[in-house]
Coordinates of C-alpha atoms in Angstrom, one line a residue:
Chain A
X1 CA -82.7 -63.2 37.2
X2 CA -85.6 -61.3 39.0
X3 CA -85.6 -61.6 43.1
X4 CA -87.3 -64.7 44.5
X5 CA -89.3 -62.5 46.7
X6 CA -89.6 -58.6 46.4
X7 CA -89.2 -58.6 50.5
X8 CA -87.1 -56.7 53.4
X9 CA -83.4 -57.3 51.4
X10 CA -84.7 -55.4 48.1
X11 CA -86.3 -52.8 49.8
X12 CA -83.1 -52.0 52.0
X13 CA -81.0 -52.2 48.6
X14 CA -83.5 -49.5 47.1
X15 CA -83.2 -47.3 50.3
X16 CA -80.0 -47.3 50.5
X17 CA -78.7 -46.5 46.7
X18 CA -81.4 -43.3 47.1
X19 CA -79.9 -42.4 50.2
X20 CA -76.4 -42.6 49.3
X21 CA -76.3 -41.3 45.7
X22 CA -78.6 -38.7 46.7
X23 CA -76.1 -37.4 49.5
X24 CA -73.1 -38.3 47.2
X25 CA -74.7 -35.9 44.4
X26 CA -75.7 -32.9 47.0
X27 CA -72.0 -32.6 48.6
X28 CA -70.5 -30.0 46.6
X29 CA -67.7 -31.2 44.9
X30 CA -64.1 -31.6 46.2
X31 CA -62.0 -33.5 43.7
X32 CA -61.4 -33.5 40.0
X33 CA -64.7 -36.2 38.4
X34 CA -61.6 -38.6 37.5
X35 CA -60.6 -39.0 40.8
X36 CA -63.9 -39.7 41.7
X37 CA -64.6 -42.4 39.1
X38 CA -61.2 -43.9 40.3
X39 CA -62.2 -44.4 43.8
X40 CA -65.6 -45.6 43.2
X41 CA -64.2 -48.0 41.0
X42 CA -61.6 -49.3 43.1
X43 CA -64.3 -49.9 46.1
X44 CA -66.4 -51.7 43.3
X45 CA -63.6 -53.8 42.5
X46 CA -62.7 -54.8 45.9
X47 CA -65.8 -56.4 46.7
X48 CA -65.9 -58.0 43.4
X49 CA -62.3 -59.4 44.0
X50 CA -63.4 -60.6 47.5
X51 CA -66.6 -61.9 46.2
X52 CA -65.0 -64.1 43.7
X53 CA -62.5 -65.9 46.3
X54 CA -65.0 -65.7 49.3
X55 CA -68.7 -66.4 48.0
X56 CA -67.5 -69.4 45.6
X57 CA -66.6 -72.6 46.5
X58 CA -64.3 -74.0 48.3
X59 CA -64.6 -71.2 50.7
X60 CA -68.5 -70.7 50.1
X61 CA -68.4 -68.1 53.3
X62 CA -71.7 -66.3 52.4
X63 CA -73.9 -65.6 50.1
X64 CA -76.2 -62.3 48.6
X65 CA -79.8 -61.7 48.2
X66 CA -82.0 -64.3 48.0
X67 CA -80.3 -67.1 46.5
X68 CA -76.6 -68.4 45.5
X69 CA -77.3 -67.8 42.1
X70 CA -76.8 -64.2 40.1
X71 CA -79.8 -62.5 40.0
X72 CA -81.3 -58.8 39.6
X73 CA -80.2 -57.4 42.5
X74 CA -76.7 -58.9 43.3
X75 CA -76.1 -56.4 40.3
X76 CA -77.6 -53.7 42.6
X77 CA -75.4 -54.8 45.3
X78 CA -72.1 -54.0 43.7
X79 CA -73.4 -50.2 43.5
X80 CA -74.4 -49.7 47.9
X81 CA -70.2 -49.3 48.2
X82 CA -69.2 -46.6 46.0
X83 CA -70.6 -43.7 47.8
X84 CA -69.6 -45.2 51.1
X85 CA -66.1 -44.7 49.4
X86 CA -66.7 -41.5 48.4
X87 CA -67.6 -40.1 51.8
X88 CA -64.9 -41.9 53.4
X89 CA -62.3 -40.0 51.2
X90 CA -64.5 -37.2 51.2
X91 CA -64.5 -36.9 54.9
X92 CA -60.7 -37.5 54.9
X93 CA -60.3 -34.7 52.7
X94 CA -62.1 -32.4 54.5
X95 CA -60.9 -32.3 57.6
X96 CA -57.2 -32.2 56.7
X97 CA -56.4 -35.3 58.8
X98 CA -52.8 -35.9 60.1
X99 CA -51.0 -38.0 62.4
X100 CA -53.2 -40.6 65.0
X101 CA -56.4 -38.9 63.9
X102 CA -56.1 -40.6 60.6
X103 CA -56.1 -43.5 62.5
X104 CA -58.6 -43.0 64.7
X105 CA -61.2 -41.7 61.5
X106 CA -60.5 -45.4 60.1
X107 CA -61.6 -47.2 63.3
X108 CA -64.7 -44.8 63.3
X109 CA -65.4 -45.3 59.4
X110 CA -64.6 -49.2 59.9
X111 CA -66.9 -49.4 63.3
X112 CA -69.7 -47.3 60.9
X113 CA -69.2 -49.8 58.0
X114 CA -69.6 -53.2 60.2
X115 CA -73.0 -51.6 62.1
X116 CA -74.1 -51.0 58.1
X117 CA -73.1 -54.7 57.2
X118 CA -74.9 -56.2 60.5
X119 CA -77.9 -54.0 59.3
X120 CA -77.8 -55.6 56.1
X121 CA -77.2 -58.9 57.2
X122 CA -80.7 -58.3 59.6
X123 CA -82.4 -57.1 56.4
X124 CA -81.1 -60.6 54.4
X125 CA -78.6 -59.0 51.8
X126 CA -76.1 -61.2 53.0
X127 CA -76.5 -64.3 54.3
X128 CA -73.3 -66.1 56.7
X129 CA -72.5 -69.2 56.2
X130 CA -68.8 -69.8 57.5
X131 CA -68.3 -66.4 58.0
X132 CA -68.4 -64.1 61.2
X133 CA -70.0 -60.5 61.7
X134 CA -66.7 -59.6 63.7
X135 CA -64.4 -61.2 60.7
X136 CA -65.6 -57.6 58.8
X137 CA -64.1 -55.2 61.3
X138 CA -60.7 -55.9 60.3
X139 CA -61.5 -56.2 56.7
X140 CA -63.4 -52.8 56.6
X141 CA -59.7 -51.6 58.5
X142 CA -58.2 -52.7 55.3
X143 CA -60.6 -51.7 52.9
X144 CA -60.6 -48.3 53.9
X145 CA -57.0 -47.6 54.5
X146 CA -56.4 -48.8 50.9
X147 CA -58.9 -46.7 49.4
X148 CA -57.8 -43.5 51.3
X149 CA -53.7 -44.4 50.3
X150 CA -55.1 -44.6 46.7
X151 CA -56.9 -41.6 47.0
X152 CA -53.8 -40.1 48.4
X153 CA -51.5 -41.1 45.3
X154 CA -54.2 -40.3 43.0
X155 CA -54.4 -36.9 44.1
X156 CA -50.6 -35.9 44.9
X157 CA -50.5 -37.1 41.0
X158 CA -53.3 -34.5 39.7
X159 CA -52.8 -31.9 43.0
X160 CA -48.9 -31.2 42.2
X161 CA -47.8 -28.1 40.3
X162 CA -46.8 -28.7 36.8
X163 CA -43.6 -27.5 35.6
Chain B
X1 CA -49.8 -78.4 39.8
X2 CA -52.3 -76.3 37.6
X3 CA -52.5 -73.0 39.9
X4 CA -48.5 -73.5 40.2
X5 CA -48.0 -73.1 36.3
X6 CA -50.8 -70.7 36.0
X7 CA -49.8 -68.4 38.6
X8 CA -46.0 -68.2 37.5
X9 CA -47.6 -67.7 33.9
X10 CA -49.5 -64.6 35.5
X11 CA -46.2 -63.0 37.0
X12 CA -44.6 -63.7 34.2
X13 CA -46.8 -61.5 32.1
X14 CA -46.7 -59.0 34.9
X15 CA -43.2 -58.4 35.2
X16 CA -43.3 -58.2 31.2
X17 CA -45.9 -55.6 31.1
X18 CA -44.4 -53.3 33.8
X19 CA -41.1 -53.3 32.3
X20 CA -42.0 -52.4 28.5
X21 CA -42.8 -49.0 27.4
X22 CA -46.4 -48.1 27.3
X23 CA -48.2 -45.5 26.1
X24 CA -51.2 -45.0 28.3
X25 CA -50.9 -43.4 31.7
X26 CA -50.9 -44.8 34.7
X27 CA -54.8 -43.9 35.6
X28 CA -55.4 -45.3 32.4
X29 CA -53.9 -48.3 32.9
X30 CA -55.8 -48.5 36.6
X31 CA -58.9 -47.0 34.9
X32 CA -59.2 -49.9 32.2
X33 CA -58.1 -53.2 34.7
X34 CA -61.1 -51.7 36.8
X35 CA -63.3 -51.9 34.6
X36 CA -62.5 -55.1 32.9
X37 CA -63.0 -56.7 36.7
X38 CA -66.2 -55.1 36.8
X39 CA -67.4 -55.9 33.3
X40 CA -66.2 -59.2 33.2
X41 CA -67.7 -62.2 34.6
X42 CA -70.5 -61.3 37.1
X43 CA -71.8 -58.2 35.4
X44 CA -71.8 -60.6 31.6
X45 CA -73.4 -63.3 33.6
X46 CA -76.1 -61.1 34.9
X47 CA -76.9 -59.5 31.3
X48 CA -75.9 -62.7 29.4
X49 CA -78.2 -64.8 32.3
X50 CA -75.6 -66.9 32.5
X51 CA -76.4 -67.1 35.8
X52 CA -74.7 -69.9 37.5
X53 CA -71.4 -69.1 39.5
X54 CA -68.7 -71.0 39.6
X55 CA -70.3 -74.6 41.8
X56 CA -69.7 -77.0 40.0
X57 CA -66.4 -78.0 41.3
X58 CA -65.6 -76.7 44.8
X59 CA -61.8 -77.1 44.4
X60 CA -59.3 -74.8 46.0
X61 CA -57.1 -75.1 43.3
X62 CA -59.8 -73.7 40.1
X63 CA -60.4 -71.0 42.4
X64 CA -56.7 -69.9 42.4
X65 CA -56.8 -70.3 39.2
X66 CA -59.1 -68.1 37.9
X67 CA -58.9 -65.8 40.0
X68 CA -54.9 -65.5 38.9
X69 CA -56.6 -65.4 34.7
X70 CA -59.7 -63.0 36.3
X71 CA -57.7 -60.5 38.1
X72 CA -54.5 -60.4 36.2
X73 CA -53.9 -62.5 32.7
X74 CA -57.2 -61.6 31.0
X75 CA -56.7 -57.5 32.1
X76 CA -53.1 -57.5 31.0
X77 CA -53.8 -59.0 27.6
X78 CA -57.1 -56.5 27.4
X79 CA -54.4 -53.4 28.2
X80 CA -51.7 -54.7 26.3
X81 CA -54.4 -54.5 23.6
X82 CA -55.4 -51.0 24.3
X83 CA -51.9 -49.8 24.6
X84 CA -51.3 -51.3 21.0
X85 CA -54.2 -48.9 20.0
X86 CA -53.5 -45.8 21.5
X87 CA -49.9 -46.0 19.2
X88 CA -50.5 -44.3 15.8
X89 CA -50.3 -47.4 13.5
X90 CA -52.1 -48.7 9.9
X91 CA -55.8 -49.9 10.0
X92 CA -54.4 -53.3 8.7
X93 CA -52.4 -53.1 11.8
X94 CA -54.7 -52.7 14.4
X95 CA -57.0 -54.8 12.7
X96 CA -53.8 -58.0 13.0
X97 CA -53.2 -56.9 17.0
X98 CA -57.0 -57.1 17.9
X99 CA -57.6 -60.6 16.0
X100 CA -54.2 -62.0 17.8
X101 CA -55.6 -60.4 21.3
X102 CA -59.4 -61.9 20.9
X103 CA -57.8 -65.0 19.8
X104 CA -55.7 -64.9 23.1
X105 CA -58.2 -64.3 25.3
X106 CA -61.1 -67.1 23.7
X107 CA -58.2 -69.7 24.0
X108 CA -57.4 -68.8 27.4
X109 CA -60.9 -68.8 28.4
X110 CA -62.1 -72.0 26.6
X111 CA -58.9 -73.7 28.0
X112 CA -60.1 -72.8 31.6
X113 CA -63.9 -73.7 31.5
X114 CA -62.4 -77.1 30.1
X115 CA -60.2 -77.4 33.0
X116 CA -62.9 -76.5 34.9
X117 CA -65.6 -78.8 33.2
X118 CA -67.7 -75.9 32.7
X119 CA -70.8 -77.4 30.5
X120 CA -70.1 -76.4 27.3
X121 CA -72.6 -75.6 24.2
X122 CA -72.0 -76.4 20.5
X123 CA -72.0 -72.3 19.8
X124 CA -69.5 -72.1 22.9
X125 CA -66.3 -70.8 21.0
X126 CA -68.6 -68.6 19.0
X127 CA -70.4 -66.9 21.9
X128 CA -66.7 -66.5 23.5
X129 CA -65.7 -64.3 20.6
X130 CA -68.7 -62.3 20.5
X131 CA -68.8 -62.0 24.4
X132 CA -64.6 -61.1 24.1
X133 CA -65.7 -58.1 21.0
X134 CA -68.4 -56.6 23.1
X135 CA -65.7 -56.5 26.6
X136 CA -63.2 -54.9 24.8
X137 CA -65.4 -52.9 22.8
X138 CA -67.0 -51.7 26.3
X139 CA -64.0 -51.2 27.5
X140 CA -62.0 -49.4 24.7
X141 CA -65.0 -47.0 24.7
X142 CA -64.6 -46.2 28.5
X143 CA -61.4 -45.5 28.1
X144 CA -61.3 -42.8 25.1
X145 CA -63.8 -41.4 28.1
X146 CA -61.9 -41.1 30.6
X147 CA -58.5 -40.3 28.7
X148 CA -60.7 -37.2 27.4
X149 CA -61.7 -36.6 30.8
X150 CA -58.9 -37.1 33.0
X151 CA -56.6 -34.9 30.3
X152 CA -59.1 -32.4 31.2
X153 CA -58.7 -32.5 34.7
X154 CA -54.7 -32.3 34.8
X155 CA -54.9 -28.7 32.7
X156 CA -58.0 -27.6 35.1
X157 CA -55.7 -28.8 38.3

């Protein structure tokens, strides 16, 4: 259960769950708390789903932490994506994006989110085995254009005047 | 063979639970399958220390598999569950629909680690039903949270 070695990959799991909740709790807030629990729960889930297909045999693509088996902080893991999700939508919300510029603010997020994973991946949280550092680009594209179209339906739903 | 009968089984329970009337909302709905993925599986293996994923047989077909009884049967029997209780009904009941719906879900699973040849321990059925009581349990509490919450949030908005 506990980490093989307390080393580099724990320490960059620490740092960034203190850096990211703590700037996730100082933003003043923007949406309604269950919107908020909605999209940190979907980005949860999304690596969870992927997880489950990708990090298991047959596929056996790459694996987290220390060793293939659960432990501590694969646990810890799961939590470095939700405020990433958060200040995606966030972001999007803030600036009132329309048109190409939502496109172009999904390539920026996505290019942001691979440099995060290739820092992780120097730090050991993830460890390739069949899979490719440029295989997340697209991936991130995907990720992040389905969080911000659930964030979208999610808040036309609570946003819309009631009758 | 297996994931052909399993994964039709899955759509099968979809299209029934999108077509009949339920009583949760939507967010609800989304609310509770989110949080049955998260509970389920890793986050019981870490606190259970069960700690060994699924390596003991690298077949394509067992992945598909449970991730089709993961990701959709398992939720959808968990909601169906939920959706029974939110309905104003007798104790007795409740009590009936949440002994069929553990019952379900302990068959289901002990079906698939045997397909699976997942090593299994004289208390295994046993530690099923208590793992299957404390899910739901989890989960049912979660969602009286955020019903409370989210109704809260449609009369702020």
């Amino acid at each position: 259960m506990l980490p093989v070695k307390f080393d580099l990959n724990e320490w960059f799991i620490l740092i960034m769950l203190a850096l990211g909740y703590s700037i996730m709790f100082k933003l003043p807030p923007r949406f309604p708390r269950s919107i908020v629990i909605l999209v940190l729960l979907l980005s949860i889930c999304i690596v969870k789903i992927v997880d489950v297909v990708w990090m298991q045999p047959p596929y056996d693509l790459y694996d987290v932490n220390d060793t293939p088996y659960y432990e501590l902080f694969d646990f810890f893991t799961w939590f470095l994506y939700p405020p990433f999700a958060y200040f995606c939508v966030y972001f999007y919300d803030r600036q009132q994006l329309r048109g190409l510029s939502i496109g172009l603010y999904i390539v920026a997020s996505a290019i942001f989110s691979t440099g995060l994973e290739g820092l992780a991946v120097l730090c050991h949280v993830y460890t390739y085995k069949g899979w490719k550092f440029f295989y997340s680009f697209p991936v991130y594209i995907a990720v992040i254009t389905l969080t911000l179209a659930f964030f979208q339906f999610v808040k036309s739903y609570f946003m819309k005047p009631k009758s | 063979m297996a994931v052909a009968i399993v994964l039709s089984v899955s759509l099968i329970l979809l299209l029934v639970f999108v077509l009949q009337p339920k009583n949760m909302h939507l967010f609800e709905i989304l609310f509770d399958w989110m949080v049955f993925i998260f509970i389920y599986g890793d986050f019981f293996g870490v606190i259970t220390a069960r700690t060994e994923r699924l390596t003991n047989d690298p077949n394509e077909v067992h992945i598909w598999s449970y991730f089709c009884i993961r990701f959709i049967i398992f939720p959808l029997i968990a909601i169906w569950l939920l959706d029974r209780l939110s309905i104003p009904h007798a104790w007795g009941f409740k009590l009936a629909v949440c002994a069929l719906a553990i019952t379900c879900l302990v068959v289901t699973d002990d079906l698939f680690d045997r397909f699976i040849n997942l090593p299994r321990g004289p208390w295994h059925i046993l530690f099923l039903y208590v793992e299957w009581c404390a899910i739901l349990l989890m989960i049912y509490s979660l969602n009286r949270f955020f019903r409370s919450l989210s109704l809260k949030d449609v009369r702020r908005h």
